[in-house]
mmCIF file of C-alpha atoms and ligand atoms in Angstrom:
data_model
loop_
_atom_site.group_PDB
_atom_site.id
_atom_site.type_symbol
_atom_site.label_atom_id
_atom_site.label_comp_id
_atom_site.label_asym_id
_atom_site.label_seq_id
_atom_site.Cartn_x
_atom_site.Cartn_y
_atom_site.Cartn_z
ATOM 1 C CA MET A 1 140.808 94.984 172.134
ATOM 2 C CA LYS A 2 142.116 94.349 168.546
ATOM 3 C CA ALA A 3 139.488 96.444 166.475
ATOM 4 C CA LEU A 4 136.480 94.708 164.924
ATOM 5 C CA PHE A 5 135.469 94.803 161.604
ATOM 6 C CA ILE A 6 131.228 94.014 161.696
ATOM 7 C CA THR A 7 128.997 93.775 158.952
ATOM 8 C CA PHE A 8 125.475 93.677 158.824
ATOM 9 C CA GLU A 9 123.077 91.883 156.075
ATOM 10 C CA GLY A 10 119.660 91.203 155.264
ATOM 11 C CA ILE A 11 116.977 91.867 153.053
ATOM 12 C CA GLU A 12 114.836 95.387 152.951
ATOM 13 C CA GLY A 13 113.107 96.071 156.228
ATOM 14 C CA SER A 14 115.268 93.110 158.318
ATOM 15 C CA GLY A 15 116.099 95.698 160.822
ATOM 16 C CA LYS A 16 119.860 95.338 160.282
ATOM 17 C CA SER A 17 120.657 99.699 160.359
ATOM 18 C CA THR A 18 118.729 99.653 163.894
ATOM 19 C CA VAL A 19 120.498 96.454 165.389
ATOM 20 C CA ALA A 20 123.678 98.100 163.870
ATOM 21 C CA ASN A 21 123.021 101.733 165.867
ATOM 22 C CA ALA A 22 122.488 99.440 168.744
ATOM 23 C CA LEU A 23 125.458 97.453 168.894
ATOM 24 C CA ARG A 24 127.152 100.925 167.855
ATOM 25 C CA ASP A 25 125.553 102.060 171.154
ATOM 26 C CA ALA A 26 127.001 98.829 173.409
ATOM 27 C CA PHE A 27 130.468 99.734 172.170
ATOM 28 C CA GLU A 28 130.333 103.280 173.153
ATOM 29 C CA ARG A 29 128.842 102.617 176.566
ATOM 30 C CA ALA A 30 131.669 100.370 177.016
ATOM 31 C CA ALA A 31 133.720 103.083 176.128
ATOM 32 C CA PHE A 32 135.626 101.254 173.028
ATOM 33 C CA PRO A 33 136.191 103.358 170.088
ATOM 34 C CA VAL A 34 134.185 102.034 167.261
ATOM 35 C CA ILE A 35 132.571 103.941 163.897
ATOM 36 C CA PHE A 36 129.429 103.514 161.949
ATOM 37 C CA THR A 37 128.918 103.150 158.469
ATOM 38 C CA ARG A 38 127.313 101.834 155.514
ATOM 39 C CA GLU A 39 127.023 101.031 152.252
ATOM 40 C CA PRO A 40 126.916 102.318 149.540
ATOM 41 C CA GLY A 41 127.792 105.155 151.196
ATOM 42 C CA GLY A 42 129.742 106.603 154.255
ATOM 43 C CA ASN A 43 131.694 109.530 152.827
ATOM 44 C CA THR A 44 131.342 112.110 149.873
ATOM 45 C CA VAL A 45 132.229 110.214 146.785
ATOM 46 C CA SER A 46 130.200 106.830 147.792
ATOM 47 C CA GLU A 47 127.151 109.161 148.957
ATOM 48 C CA ASN A 48 127.346 110.319 145.267
ATOM 49 C CA ILE A 49 127.317 106.818 143.773
ATOM 50 C CA ARG A 50 124.629 106.042 146.418
ATOM 51 C CA SER A 51 122.343 108.546 144.647
ATOM 52 C CA ILE A 52 122.842 107.254 141.343
ATOM 53 C CA LEU A 53 121.922 103.832 142.261
ATOM 54 C CA LEU A 54 118.625 104.211 144.150
ATOM 55 C CA ASP A 55 117.564 106.817 141.982
ATOM 56 C CA PRO A 56 113.893 105.384 140.476
ATOM 57 C CA ASN A 57 114.879 107.015 137.754
ATOM 58 C CA ASN A 58 118.178 104.935 136.493
ATOM 59 C CA ALA A 59 115.884 101.784 136.294
ATOM 60 C CA GLY A 60 117.329 101.590 132.815
ATOM 61 C CA ILE A 61 121.021 100.570 134.327
ATOM 62 C CA CYS A 62 122.017 97.623 133.155
ATOM 63 C CA PRO A 63 123.416 94.867 135.578
ATOM 64 C CA LEU A 64 126.704 94.898 135.007
ATOM 65 C CA ALA A 65 126.594 98.812 135.481
ATOM 66 C CA GLU A 66 125.207 98.341 139.062
ATOM 67 C CA LEU A 67 127.612 95.998 139.840
ATOM 68 C CA PHE A 68 130.854 98.224 139.121
ATOM 69 C CA LEU A 69 129.554 100.919 140.802
ATOM 70 C CA TYR A 70 128.442 99.164 144.394
ATOM 71 C CA GLU A 71 132.368 97.849 143.476
ATOM 72 C CA ALA A 72 133.712 101.673 143.360
ATOM 73 C CA SER A 73 131.607 102.627 146.516
ATOM 74 C CA ARG A 74 132.777 99.936 148.021
ATOM 75 C CA ALA A 75 136.811 100.288 147.039
ATOM 76 C CA GLN A 76 136.584 104.249 147.819
ATOM 77 C CA ILE A 77 134.807 103.324 151.651
ATOM 78 C CA VAL A 78 137.142 100.886 152.327
ATOM 79 C CA ASP A 79 140.250 103.221 150.968
ATOM 80 C CA CYS A 80 138.879 106.318 153.115
ATOM 81 C CA VAL A 81 137.186 105.075 155.798
ATOM 82 C CA ILE A 82 137.044 101.327 156.874
ATOM 83 C CA ARG A 83 140.889 100.827 156.488
ATOM 84 C CA PRO A 84 142.088 103.969 158.096
ATOM 85 C CA ALA A 85 139.754 103.267 161.304
ATOM 86 C CA LEU A 86 140.718 99.700 161.581
ATOM 87 C CA ALA A 87 144.414 100.802 161.499
ATOM 88 C CA GLU A 88 143.948 103.472 164.216
ATOM 89 C CA GLY A 89 142.258 101.002 166.411
ATOM 90 C CA ARG A 90 138.407 101.893 165.860
ATOM 91 C CA THR A 91 136.080 98.882 165.651
ATOM 92 C CA VAL A 92 133.982 99.363 161.867
ATOM 93 C CA ILE A 93 130.096 98.438 161.952
ATOM 94 C CA CYS A 94 129.001 98.422 158.874
ATOM 95 C CA ASP A 95 125.496 98.490 157.161
ATOM 96 C CA ARG A 96 125.968 96.216 153.970
ATOM 97 C CA PHE A 97 129.075 95.049 152.357
ATOM 98 C CA MET A 98 130.393 92.799 149.929
ATOM 99 C CA ASP A 99 128.047 90.046 150.561
ATOM 100 C CA ALA A 100 124.978 92.676 149.243
ATOM 101 C CA SER A 101 126.845 92.208 146.092
ATOM 102 C CA VAL A 102 126.708 88.709 146.001
ATOM 103 C CA ALA A 103 123.342 87.928 146.983
ATOM 104 C CA TYR A 104 121.828 91.365 144.947
ATOM 105 C CA GLN A 105 123.832 91.224 141.336
ATOM 106 C CA GLY A 106 125.427 88.056 141.540
ATOM 107 C CA TRP A 107 122.370 85.625 142.723
ATOM 108 C CA ALA A 108 119.021 87.758 142.120
ATOM 109 C CA ARG A 109 120.254 89.500 138.962
ATOM 110 C CA GLY A 110 122.026 86.738 137.735
ATOM 111 C CA LEU A 111 125.433 87.980 137.439
ATOM 112 C CA GLY A 112 126.883 84.706 139.182
ATOM 113 C CA ASP A 113 129.014 84.663 142.211
ATOM 114 C CA ALA A 114 132.753 84.271 140.369
ATOM 115 C CA LEU A 115 132.599 87.615 138.679
ATOM 116 C CA VAL A 116 131.096 89.392 141.757
ATOM 117 C CA GLU A 117 133.460 87.983 144.273
ATOM 118 C CA ASP A 118 136.775 88.531 141.849
ATOM 119 C CA LEU A 119 135.642 92.148 142.015
ATOM 120 C CA ASN A 120 134.738 92.132 145.539
ATOM 121 C CA ALA A 121 138.482 90.914 146.255
ATOM 122 C CA LEU A 122 139.720 93.893 144.073
ATOM 123 C CA ALA A 123 137.493 96.039 145.822
ATOM 124 C CA VAL A 124 138.191 95.622 149.203
ATOM 125 C CA GLY A 125 142.123 94.331 149.172
ATOM 126 C CA GLY A 126 141.845 91.968 151.888
ATOM 127 C CA THR A 127 139.627 93.922 154.144
ATOM 128 C CA VAL A 128 137.320 91.360 155.242
ATOM 129 C CA PRO A 129 135.293 91.255 158.151
ATOM 130 C CA ASP A 130 135.705 89.572 161.113
ATOM 131 C CA ILE A 131 131.976 88.708 161.438
ATOM 132 C CA THR A 132 128.767 89.539 159.751
ATOM 133 C CA PHE A 133 125.418 89.357 160.517
ATOM 134 C CA LEU A 134 122.586 88.178 158.370
ATOM 135 C CA LEU A 135 119.355 89.470 159.831
ATOM 136 C CA ASP A 136 116.853 86.907 157.854
ATOM 137 C CA CYS A 137 113.170 87.584 157.682
ATOM 138 C CA SER A 138 110.825 86.388 155.369
ATOM 139 C CA VAL A 139 110.169 88.925 152.042
ATOM 140 C CA GLU A 140 106.646 89.232 153.737
ATOM 141 C CA ASP A 141 107.884 90.323 157.286
ATOM 142 C CA GLY A 142 110.794 92.606 155.870
ATOM 143 C CA PHE A 143 107.710 94.409 153.269
ATOM 144 C CA ARG A 144 105.598 95.001 156.349
ATOM 145 C CA ARG A 145 108.642 96.489 158.436
ATOM 146 C CA GLY A 146 110.472 98.120 155.796
ATOM 147 C CA PRO A 147 110.371 100.159 152.653
ATOM 148 C CA HIS A 148 106.196 99.335 151.910
ATOM 149 C CA ARG A 149 105.920 101.480 155.318
ATOM 150 C CA ARG A 150 105.129 105.176 154.774
ATOM 151 C CA GLU A 151 106.753 105.703 158.460
ATOM 152 C CA GLU A 152 109.681 104.243 156.732
ATOM 153 C CA THR A 153 110.544 106.037 153.598
ATOM 154 C CA GLY A 154 109.111 109.642 154.478
ATOM 155 C CA ASP A 155 108.568 111.690 151.666
ATOM 156 C CA ARG A 156 111.355 110.695 149.766
ATOM 157 C CA GLY A 157 109.323 107.407 148.600
ATOM 158 C CA MET A 158 110.664 104.162 147.658
ATOM 159 C CA ASP A 159 114.452 104.114 145.997
ATOM 160 C CA ARG A 160 114.774 102.010 142.815
ATOM 161 C CA LEU A 161 115.898 98.559 144.752
ATOM 162 C CA GLU A 162 112.932 99.055 147.096
ATOM 163 C CA LEU A 163 110.615 99.199 144.117
ATOM 164 C CA GLU A 164 111.583 95.984 142.609
ATOM 165 C CA GLY A 165 109.113 93.088 142.691
ATOM 166 C CA ARG A 166 108.211 90.497 145.598
ATOM 167 C CA LEU A 167 110.285 87.682 143.376
ATOM 168 C CA PHE A 168 113.459 89.967 143.226
ATOM 169 C CA HIS A 169 113.381 90.217 147.037
ATOM 170 C CA GLU A 170 112.949 86.262 147.579
ATOM 171 C CA ARG A 171 116.146 85.801 145.628
ATOM 172 C CA VAL A 172 117.648 88.082 147.285
ATOM 173 C CA ARG A 173 117.078 86.380 150.625
ATOM 174 C CA GLU A 174 117.877 82.783 148.792
ATOM 175 C CA GLY A 175 121.279 84.430 147.545
ATOM 176 C CA TYR A 176 122.150 85.778 151.308
ATOM 177 C CA LEU A 177 120.905 82.128 152.933
ATOM 178 C CA ARG A 178 123.520 80.258 150.025
ATOM 179 C CA ILE A 179 126.582 82.756 151.204
ATOM 180 C CA ALA A 180 125.929 81.699 154.970
ATOM 181 C CA LYS A 181 126.097 78.161 153.923
ATOM 182 C CA ARG A 182 129.188 78.364 152.297
ATOM 183 C CA GLU A 183 130.666 80.667 155.170
ATOM 184 C CA ARG A 184 129.688 79.471 158.693
ATOM 185 C CA LYS A 185 132.801 80.645 160.258
ATOM 186 C CA ARG A 186 132.117 84.301 159.458
ATOM 187 C CA ILE A 187 128.388 84.565 158.507
ATOM 188 C CA VAL A 188 125.965 84.323 161.675
ATOM 189 C CA VAL A 189 122.479 84.102 160.939
ATOM 190 C CA ILE A 190 119.867 85.211 163.008
ATOM 191 C CA ASP A 191 116.008 85.426 163.032
ATOM 192 C CA ALA A 192 115.027 88.531 162.172
ATOM 193 C CA SER A 193 111.234 88.108 162.991
ATOM 194 C CA LEU A 194 112.441 87.757 167.093
ATOM 195 C CA PRO A 195 111.514 91.056 168.871
ATOM 196 C CA LEU A 196 114.307 93.450 168.308
ATOM 197 C CA GLU A 197 115.326 93.232 172.283
ATOM 198 C CA ARG A 198 116.492 89.443 171.347
ATOM 199 C CA VAL A 199 117.910 90.303 167.890
ATOM 200 C CA VAL A 200 120.290 92.605 169.753
ATOM 201 C CA ALA A 201 121.418 90.255 172.194
ATOM 202 C CA GLU A 202 121.998 87.425 170.216
ATOM 203 C CA VAL A 203 124.023 89.873 168.493
ATOM 204 C CA ILE A 204 125.684 90.883 171.551
ATOM 205 C CA ARG A 205 126.443 87.803 173.052
ATOM 206 C CA ASN A 206 127.830 86.426 169.579
ATOM 207 C CA ILE A 207 130.574 89.182 169.913
ATOM 208 C CA ARG A 208 131.348 88.618 173.657
ATOM 209 C CA ASP A 209 131.358 84.833 172.964
ATOM 210 C CA ARG A 210 133.815 84.847 170.061
ATOM 211 C CA PHE A 211 135.874 88.240 170.759
ATOM 212 C CA ARG A 212 136.390 87.980 174.330
ATOM 213 C CA VAL A 213 134.680 91.594 174.207
ATOM 214 C CA LYS A 214 133.119 93.021 177.544
ATOM 215 C CA ILE A 215 130.558 94.998 175.717
HETATM 216 P P1 LIG B 301 120.201 100.118 152.183
HETATM 217 O O1 LIG B 301 118.897 100.164 151.857
HETATM 218 O O2 LIG B 301 120.716 98.953 153.088
HETATM 219 O O3 LIG B 301 120.489 101.257 152.543
HETATM 220 O O4 LIG B 301 121.360 99.920 150.578
HETATM 221 C C1 LIG B 301 120.732 100.480 149.524
HETATM 222 C C2 LIG B 301 120.649 99.591 148.781
HETATM 223 O O5 LIG B 301 121.336 98.606 147.514
HETATM 224 C C3 LIG B 301 119.426 98.184 149.063
HETATM 225 O O6 LIG B 301 118.406 98.271 148.066
HETATM 226 C C4 LIG B 301 120.451 97.046 149.000
HETATM 227 C C5 LIG B 301 121.410 97.496 147.909
HETATM 228 N N1 LIG B 301 122.819 96.924 147.228
HETATM 229 C C6 LIG B 301 123.153 96.110 146.478
HETATM 230 O O7 LIG B 301 122.133 95.854 145.442
HETATM 231 N N2 LIG B 301 124.567 95.807 146.461
HETATM 232 C C7 LIG B 301 125.440 96.149 147.014
HETATM 233 O O8 LIG B 301 126.586 95.389 146.597
HETATM 234 C C8 LIG B 301 124.861 96.964 148.181
HETATM 235 C C9 LIG B 301 125.650 97.195 149.130
HETATM 236 C C10 LIG B 301 123.439 97.337 148.299
#
């Protein structure tokens, strides 16, 4: 089987990390080599960049600086984690990737698609996902399940992005849905308000049908 590059996207609280982990488990059960990683993060440099990006003390960061940091983190993870893993035949599951910059920085922050897409292209250098799952739910649903629950954030409190208001997150959702409309072949939109088992089953069905993988 060809190693696949699979990404998960969605607003805060959409459940993407849980579903992505469940998919990793499915690959492992079927004995397919797989790695799970996340953006921003997934290696030392990118995790350090992540700390800067999520630190509420950096609320004053300007949109362009924010975008450059996400792209820097992306260039690093592609170069030192994603591309080598794919070259070794491992499937890569990544919790967020390039579409997040288009939705968050391009649309919600208003930097525009063209700039973000150009920087994305530079950062990923052709390493684009084979399939992307957009877990779509309302901002209310996301808030109920995600960072606004103390069980979710624990002692860390909410991060810089989670502290953004409802309107910002509405824009992020809208941004994601716009990309999904443009990229119907790559992006599969899944209703994240369904019970978790159904969401996971839907993701697995898509992978089986599209790539003929027995997971
Ligand atoms: P996470 O909460 O999914 O780990 O992602 C960290 C935060 O960073 C989340 O609020 C989404 C945001 N983000 C962007 O704004 N742009 C990006 O390109 C990425 C990957 C994440």
